[in-house]
XYZ file of N, CA and C in Angstrom:
429
model
N 18.188 -10.806 -7.355
C 17.479 -10.646 -8.438
C 16.290 -11.702 -8.321
N 14.953 -10.863 -8.201
C 13.708 -11.735 -7.879
C 12.968 -11.529 -9.477
N 11.966 -12.321 -9.408
C 11.077 -12.389 -10.641
C 9.665 -12.571 -9.777
N 8.557 -11.686 -9.880
C 7.115 -11.648 -9.462
C 6.485 -11.525 -10.702
N 5.149 -11.729 -10.002
C 3.764 -11.219 -10.873
C 3.273 -10.413 -10.425
N 2.233 -9.995 -11.144
C 1.300 -8.854 -10.613
C 0.550 -9.057 -9.323
N 0.511 -10.460 -8.535
C -0.202 -10.729 -7.478
C 1.012 -10.730 -6.278
N 2.259 -10.323 -6.747
C 3.254 -10.287 -5.994
C 3.604 -11.585 -5.636
N 3.408 -12.417 -6.042
C 3.896 -13.799 -5.941
C 5.532 -13.952 -6.328
N 6.386 -14.448 -5.608
C 7.760 -14.297 -5.934
C 8.062 -15.701 -7.088
N 8.386 -15.677 -8.029
C 8.480 -17.021 -8.770
C 10.248 -17.514 -8.904
N 10.713 -16.169 -8.766
C 12.502 -16.579 -9.137
C 13.292 -15.820 -7.984
N 14.256 -16.419 -7.515
C 15.393 -15.935 -6.823
C 16.538 -16.332 -7.373
N 17.522 -15.496 -7.603
C 18.783 -15.814 -8.115
C 19.477 -15.936 -6.641
N 20.699 -16.679 -6.966
C 21.630 -16.573 -5.843
C 22.164 -15.544 -5.453
N 22.387 -15.299 -4.111
C 22.752 -14.136 -3.830
C 24.108 -13.644 -3.879
N 24.481 -12.376 -4.231
C 25.598 -11.950 -4.369
C 25.887 -10.815 -3.412
N 27.239 -10.380 -3.503
C 27.517 -9.172 -2.730
C 26.889 -7.799 -3.040
N 26.713 -6.655 -2.702
C 26.085 -5.538 -3.130
C 26.938 -4.861 -4.350
N 28.072 -5.112 -4.324
C 28.889 -4.713 -5.412
C 28.885 -5.285 -6.708
N 28.110 -6.300 -6.792
C 27.876 -7.028 -8.136
C 26.989 -5.865 -8.744
N 27.303 -5.795 -10.023
C 26.134 -4.866 -10.827
C 25.041 -5.660 -11.251
N 23.570 -5.049 -11.495
C 22.680 -5.773 -11.877
C 22.702 -6.580 -13.277
N 23.372 -5.820 -14.263
C 23.562 -6.351 -15.437
C 24.548 -7.450 -15.394
N 25.421 -7.583 -14.604
C 26.417 -8.658 -14.564
C 25.925 -9.874 -14.126
N 24.680 -9.597 -13.177
C 24.176 -10.470 -12.363
C 23.007 -11.107 -13.549
N 22.447 -10.469 -14.314
C 21.601 -11.018 -15.214
C 22.120 -12.047 -15.962
N 23.474 -11.529 -16.572
C 24.763 -12.087 -17.477
C 24.846 -13.512 -16.781
N 25.121 -13.724 -15.491
C 25.592 -14.767 -14.786
C 24.505 -15.822 -14.614
N 23.303 -15.319 -14.183
C 22.070 -16.155 -14.106
C 20.742 -15.564 -14.824
N 20.884 -16.209 -16.278
C 20.003 -15.700 -17.330
C 18.563 -16.221 -17.156
N 17.496 -15.544 -17.253
C 16.125 -15.751 -16.950
C 15.747 -16.500 -18.304
N 15.080 -17.482 -17.950
C 14.457 -18.365 -19.069
C 12.736 -17.985 -19.070
N 12.284 -17.209 -19.805
C 11.031 -16.619 -19.973
C 10.299 -17.268 -21.171
N 8.803 -17.487 -20.776
C 8.404 -17.788 -22.106
C 8.152 -16.810 -23.313
N 8.119 -17.155 -24.648
C 7.768 -15.924 -25.385
C 6.376 -15.272 -25.377
N 6.799 -14.217 -25.685
C 5.403 -13.408 -25.581
C 5.081 -12.611 -24.037
N 5.747 -12.924 -23.147
C 5.743 -12.585 -21.665
C 6.367 -11.089 -21.619
N 6.005 -10.203 -20.756
C 6.217 -8.863 -20.278
C 7.059 -8.877 -19.418
N 8.792 -8.300 -19.328
C 9.094 -7.888 -18.540
C 9.434 -6.531 -17.954
N 9.037 -6.274 -16.794
C 9.308 -4.954 -16.440
C 10.787 -4.950 -15.506
N 11.546 -4.520 -16.352
C 12.859 -4.148 -15.459
C 13.393 -2.951 -15.416
N 14.276 -2.662 -14.518
C 14.655 -1.481 -13.982
C 16.091 -0.862 -14.864
N 16.280 0.328 -14.418
C 17.371 0.947 -15.606
C 18.760 0.055 -15.226
N 18.754 -0.318 -14.165
C 19.857 -1.059 -13.847
C 20.553 -2.443 -15.016
N 19.342 -2.756 -15.657
C 19.390 -3.952 -16.548
C 19.168 -3.365 -18.115
N 19.841 -2.220 -18.200
C 19.872 -1.504 -19.410
C 20.844 -2.271 -20.569
N 20.322 -2.719 -21.529
C 21.015 -3.647 -22.651
C 20.665 -5.000 -22.550
N 19.698 -5.268 -21.500
C 19.550 -6.615 -21.339
C 17.922 -6.896 -21.973
N 18.315 -8.020 -23.073
C 16.936 -8.073 -23.986
C 16.895 -9.392 -24.105
N 15.782 -10.498 -23.357
C 15.730 -11.800 -23.653
C 15.188 -11.996 -25.042
N 15.220 -12.911 -25.870
C 14.408 -13.243 -27.030
C 13.328 -13.581 -26.656
N 12.369 -12.795 -27.612
C 10.788 -13.006 -27.702
C 10.033 -12.496 -26.456
N 10.649 -11.656 -25.534
C 10.041 -11.159 -24.577
C 9.913 -9.576 -24.681
N 8.798 -9.026 -24.279
C 8.515 -7.614 -24.372
C 9.226 -6.897 -22.891
N 9.865 -5.887 -23.257
C 10.285 -5.331 -22.119
C 9.904 -3.815 -22.018
N 9.282 -3.606 -20.645
C 8.877 -2.150 -20.160
C 9.949 -1.449 -19.291
N 10.561 -0.911 -19.874
C 11.554 -0.017 -18.923
C 11.275 1.582 -19.060
N 11.457 2.064 -18.217
C 11.366 3.645 -17.894
C 12.602 4.324 -18.949
N 12.096 5.464 -19.284
C 12.975 6.115 -19.957
C 14.082 7.078 -19.081
N 15.256 6.963 -19.360
C 16.245 7.647 -18.633
C 16.361 8.822 -19.059
N 16.631 9.896 -18.036
C 16.827 11.337 -18.300
C 18.284 11.499 -18.836
N 18.368 11.978 -20.381
C 19.566 12.325 -20.662
C 20.616 13.301 -19.899
N 21.777 13.247 -20.059
C 22.581 14.018 -19.180
C 22.453 15.294 -19.716
N 22.374 16.332 -18.562
C 22.089 17.741 -18.964
C 20.868 18.014 -20.057
N 20.237 17.118 -19.830
C 18.822 17.240 -20.638
C 17.349 16.831 -19.810
N 16.260 16.776 -20.548
C 15.223 16.637 -20.121
C 14.220 15.627 -20.860
N 13.663 14.980 -20.257
C 12.840 14.090 -21.076
C 11.556 14.649 -21.892
N 11.075 14.224 -22.820
C 10.122 14.871 -23.750
C 8.699 14.416 -23.016
N 7.472 15.159 -23.310
C 6.372 14.968 -22.765
C 5.840 13.406 -22.855
N 6.308 12.712 -23.997
C 5.627 11.251 -24.286
C 6.559 10.677 -23.302
N 7.901 10.780 -23.232
C 8.616 9.839 -22.277
C 8.278 9.966 -20.834
N 7.938 11.376 -20.563
C 7.152 11.572 -19.191
C 5.934 10.905 -18.699
N 5.121 10.721 -19.793
C 3.914 9.977 -19.605
C 3.952 8.727 -19.779
N 4.739 8.224 -20.449
C 5.187 6.716 -20.205
C 5.437 6.486 -18.823
N 6.414 7.135 -18.367
C 7.393 6.742 -16.913
C 6.265 6.914 -16.110
N 5.211 7.870 -16.209
C 4.054 8.188 -15.131
C 3.266 7.084 -15.212
N 3.028 6.285 -16.475
C 1.931 5.372 -16.482
C 2.550 3.782 -16.291
N 4.031 3.832 -16.360
C 4.711 2.399 -15.770
C 5.070 2.531 -14.388
N 4.847 3.587 -13.551
C 5.299 3.701 -12.695
C 4.336 2.694 -11.418
N 2.966 3.052 -11.453
C 2.230 2.277 -10.539
C 2.439 0.531 -11.000
N 2.826 0.231 -11.920
C 2.927 -1.362 -12.342
C 4.306 -1.677 -11.856
N 5.377 -0.734 -11.853
C 6.614 -1.375 -11.193
C 6.712 -1.277 -9.789
N 5.634 -0.477 -9.170
C 5.289 -0.470 -7.440
C 5.289 -1.673 -7.018
N 4.768 -2.989 -7.654
C 4.219 -4.115 -7.332
C 5.551 -4.546 -6.746
N 6.812 -4.660 -7.520
C 8.255 -5.262 -7.082
C 8.541 -4.369 -6.235
N 8.511 -3.386 -5.837
C 8.609 -2.472 -4.568
C 7.918 -3.197 -3.459
N 6.515 -3.654 -3.563
C 5.945 -4.111 -2.489
C 6.435 -5.382 -2.213
N 6.949 -6.365 -3.081
C 7.503 -7.495 -2.814
C 8.863 -7.533 -2.265
N 9.665 -6.625 -2.670
C 11.068 -6.321 -1.713
C 10.614 -6.078 -0.348
N 9.946 -5.094 0.085
C 9.607 -4.582 1.299
C 8.759 -5.900 1.810
N 8.022 -6.768 1.344
C 7.709 -7.659 1.825
C 8.676 -8.951 2.229
N 9.621 -8.974 1.684
C 10.673 -9.922 1.849
C 11.317 -9.332 3.145
N 11.500 -8.085 3.057
C 12.380 -7.475 4.135
C 11.633 -7.539 5.405
N 10.330 -7.754 5.307
C 9.745 -7.851 6.639
C 10.337 -8.861 7.937
N 11.088 -10.080 7.393
C 12.160 -10.670 7.966
C 13.082 -9.590 8.266
N 13.348 -9.467 9.395
C 14.430 -8.140 9.838
C 15.943 -8.817 9.677
N 16.448 -9.860 9.673
C 17.437 -10.461 9.154
C 17.817 -10.121 7.922
N 17.059 -9.930 6.897
C 17.680 -9.547 5.743
C 17.784 -8.037 5.397
N 16.766 -7.191 6.176
C 17.104 -6.035 6.152
C 18.324 -5.392 6.740
N 18.598 -6.183 8.085
C 19.847 -5.791 8.854
C 21.170 -6.434 8.356
N 22.029 -5.834 8.783
C 23.646 -6.215 8.609
C 23.545 -7.648 9.287
N 23.843 -8.887 8.613
C 23.903 -10.096 9.082
C 25.559 -10.272 9.240
N 25.689 -10.629 10.708
C 27.205 -10.871 11.052
C 27.886 -12.377 11.147
N 26.695 -13.198 10.911
C 27.466 -14.450 10.592
C 27.884 -14.746 9.212
N 29.041 -15.303 9.097
C 30.133 -15.455 8.209
C 29.706 -16.138 6.862
N 29.032 -17.268 7.122
C 28.585 -18.479 6.223
C 27.632 -17.641 5.045
N 28.149 -18.170 3.675
C 27.453 -17.803 2.704
C 26.117 -18.549 2.678
N 26.248 -19.846 2.801
C 25.087 -20.886 3.097
C 24.061 -20.091 3.820
N 24.367 -19.611 4.989
C 23.192 -19.070 6.048
C 22.590 -17.922 5.413
N 23.285 -17.147 4.548
C 22.902 -15.960 4.242
C 21.809 -16.306 2.750
N 22.152 -17.123 2.202
C 21.242 -17.785 1.146
C 20.092 -18.281 1.873
N 20.084 -19.149 2.928
C 19.167 -19.708 3.643
C 18.332 -18.662 4.301
N 18.733 -17.718 4.681
C 17.812 -16.551 5.154
C 17.369 -16.118 4.230
N 17.490 -15.893 2.889
C 16.498 -15.214 1.785
C 15.774 -15.929 1.362
N 16.376 -17.412 1.335
C 15.132 -18.233 0.604
C 13.899 -18.313 1.933
N 14.335 -18.364 3.272
C 13.119 -18.366 4.098
C 12.420 -17.228 4.050
N 12.671 -15.948 3.956
C 12.415 -14.802 3.486
C 11.405 -14.717 2.489
N 11.696 -15.107 1.652
C 10.927 -15.383 0.396
C 9.917 -16.270 0.448
N 10.097 -17.522 1.202
C 9.058 -18.236 1.435
C 7.853 -17.745 2.345
N 8.450 -17.068 3.418
C 7.480 -16.489 4.150
C 6.560 -15.287 3.467
N 7.438 -14.644 2.595
C 6.590 -13.512 1.654
C 5.429 -14.518 0.838
N 5.720 -15.325 0.107
C 4.826 -16.056 -0.725
C 3.945 -16.543 -0.066
N 4.038 -17.211 1.322
C 2.932 -17.656 2.220
C 1.992 -16.815 2.614
N 2.536 -15.139 2.858
C 1.687 -14.131 3.217
C 0.865 -14.159 1.977
N 1.329 -13.957 0.810
C 0.903 -13.582 -0.437
C -0.454 -14.337 -0.592
N -0.103 -15.529 -0.251
C -1.359 -16.527 -0.997
C -2.344 -17.029 0.226
N -2.132 -16.409 1.171
C -2.921 -16.240 2.549
C -4.380 -15.852 2.338
N -5.312 -17.083 2.974
C -6.766 -16.364 2.617
C -7.269 -15.053 3.342
N -6.237 -14.776 4.682
C -6.364 -13.636 5.110
C -6.277 -12.322 4.436
N -5.366 -12.193 3.627
C -4.658 -11.336 2.500
C -5.579 -11.024 1.594
N -6.311 -11.978 1.164
C -7.489 -12.024 -0.170
C -8.514 -10.868 0.115
N -8.463 -10.323 -0.801
C -10.026 -9.398 -0.865
C -11.199 -10.099 -0.806
N -12.173 -9.637 -0.231
C -13.665 -10.097 -0.214
C -14.136 -9.828 -1.557
N -14.789 -10.750 -2.152
C -15.415 -10.542 -3.494
C -16.793 -9.729 -3.329
N -17.241 -9.898 -2.217
C -18.640 -9.316 -2.102
C -18.597 -8.851 -0.631
N -19.484 -7.750 -0.282
C -19.616 -7.236 1.042
C -20.056 -8.406 2.121
N -19.607 -8.495 3.257
C -20.246 -9.520 4.288
C -21.522 -9.266 4.452
N -22.402 -10.096 4.748
C -23.820 -10.173 4.920
C -24.218 -9.529 6.525
N -25.171 -8.645 6.332
C -25.381 -7.969 7.765
C -26.633 -8.858 8.350
N -26.063 -9.662 9.316
C -27.076 -10.479 10.033
C -28.008 -9.478 11.231
N -29.063 -9.489 11.362
C -29.706 -8.901 12.227
C -30.221 -9.709 13.041
N -30.540 -9.573 14.352
C -30.954 -10.189 15.343
C -32.110 -10.191 15.983
């Protein structure tokens, strides 16, 4: 589980678990301590997770053998660009190829270390001056 902000800076990384552990079970094992009044955009895998004092933004799930109503579709479409930020964070972490590919080394400590290094590398790239947008157009110097 990862926790990031709108600038794609990664603030929290939970201990790694195998892919068989469900998201809701992981959030129950490693609860987040968020400040009161913060906004949490979570995925449908965390259905039922409601930290106290936190506003939850979660897309609507399509009912079985049914369709979403227009307002729910509109809400999901408005929420989609905001949720893309976390997908960009995950792809930024996976730039370190060891995270993306199957790791055949056996130690859990090694897998955890690789994930921490990948997250640190992502945060370094996000905070880099070369990645920042220019606030003004560069000056045109005539010779």
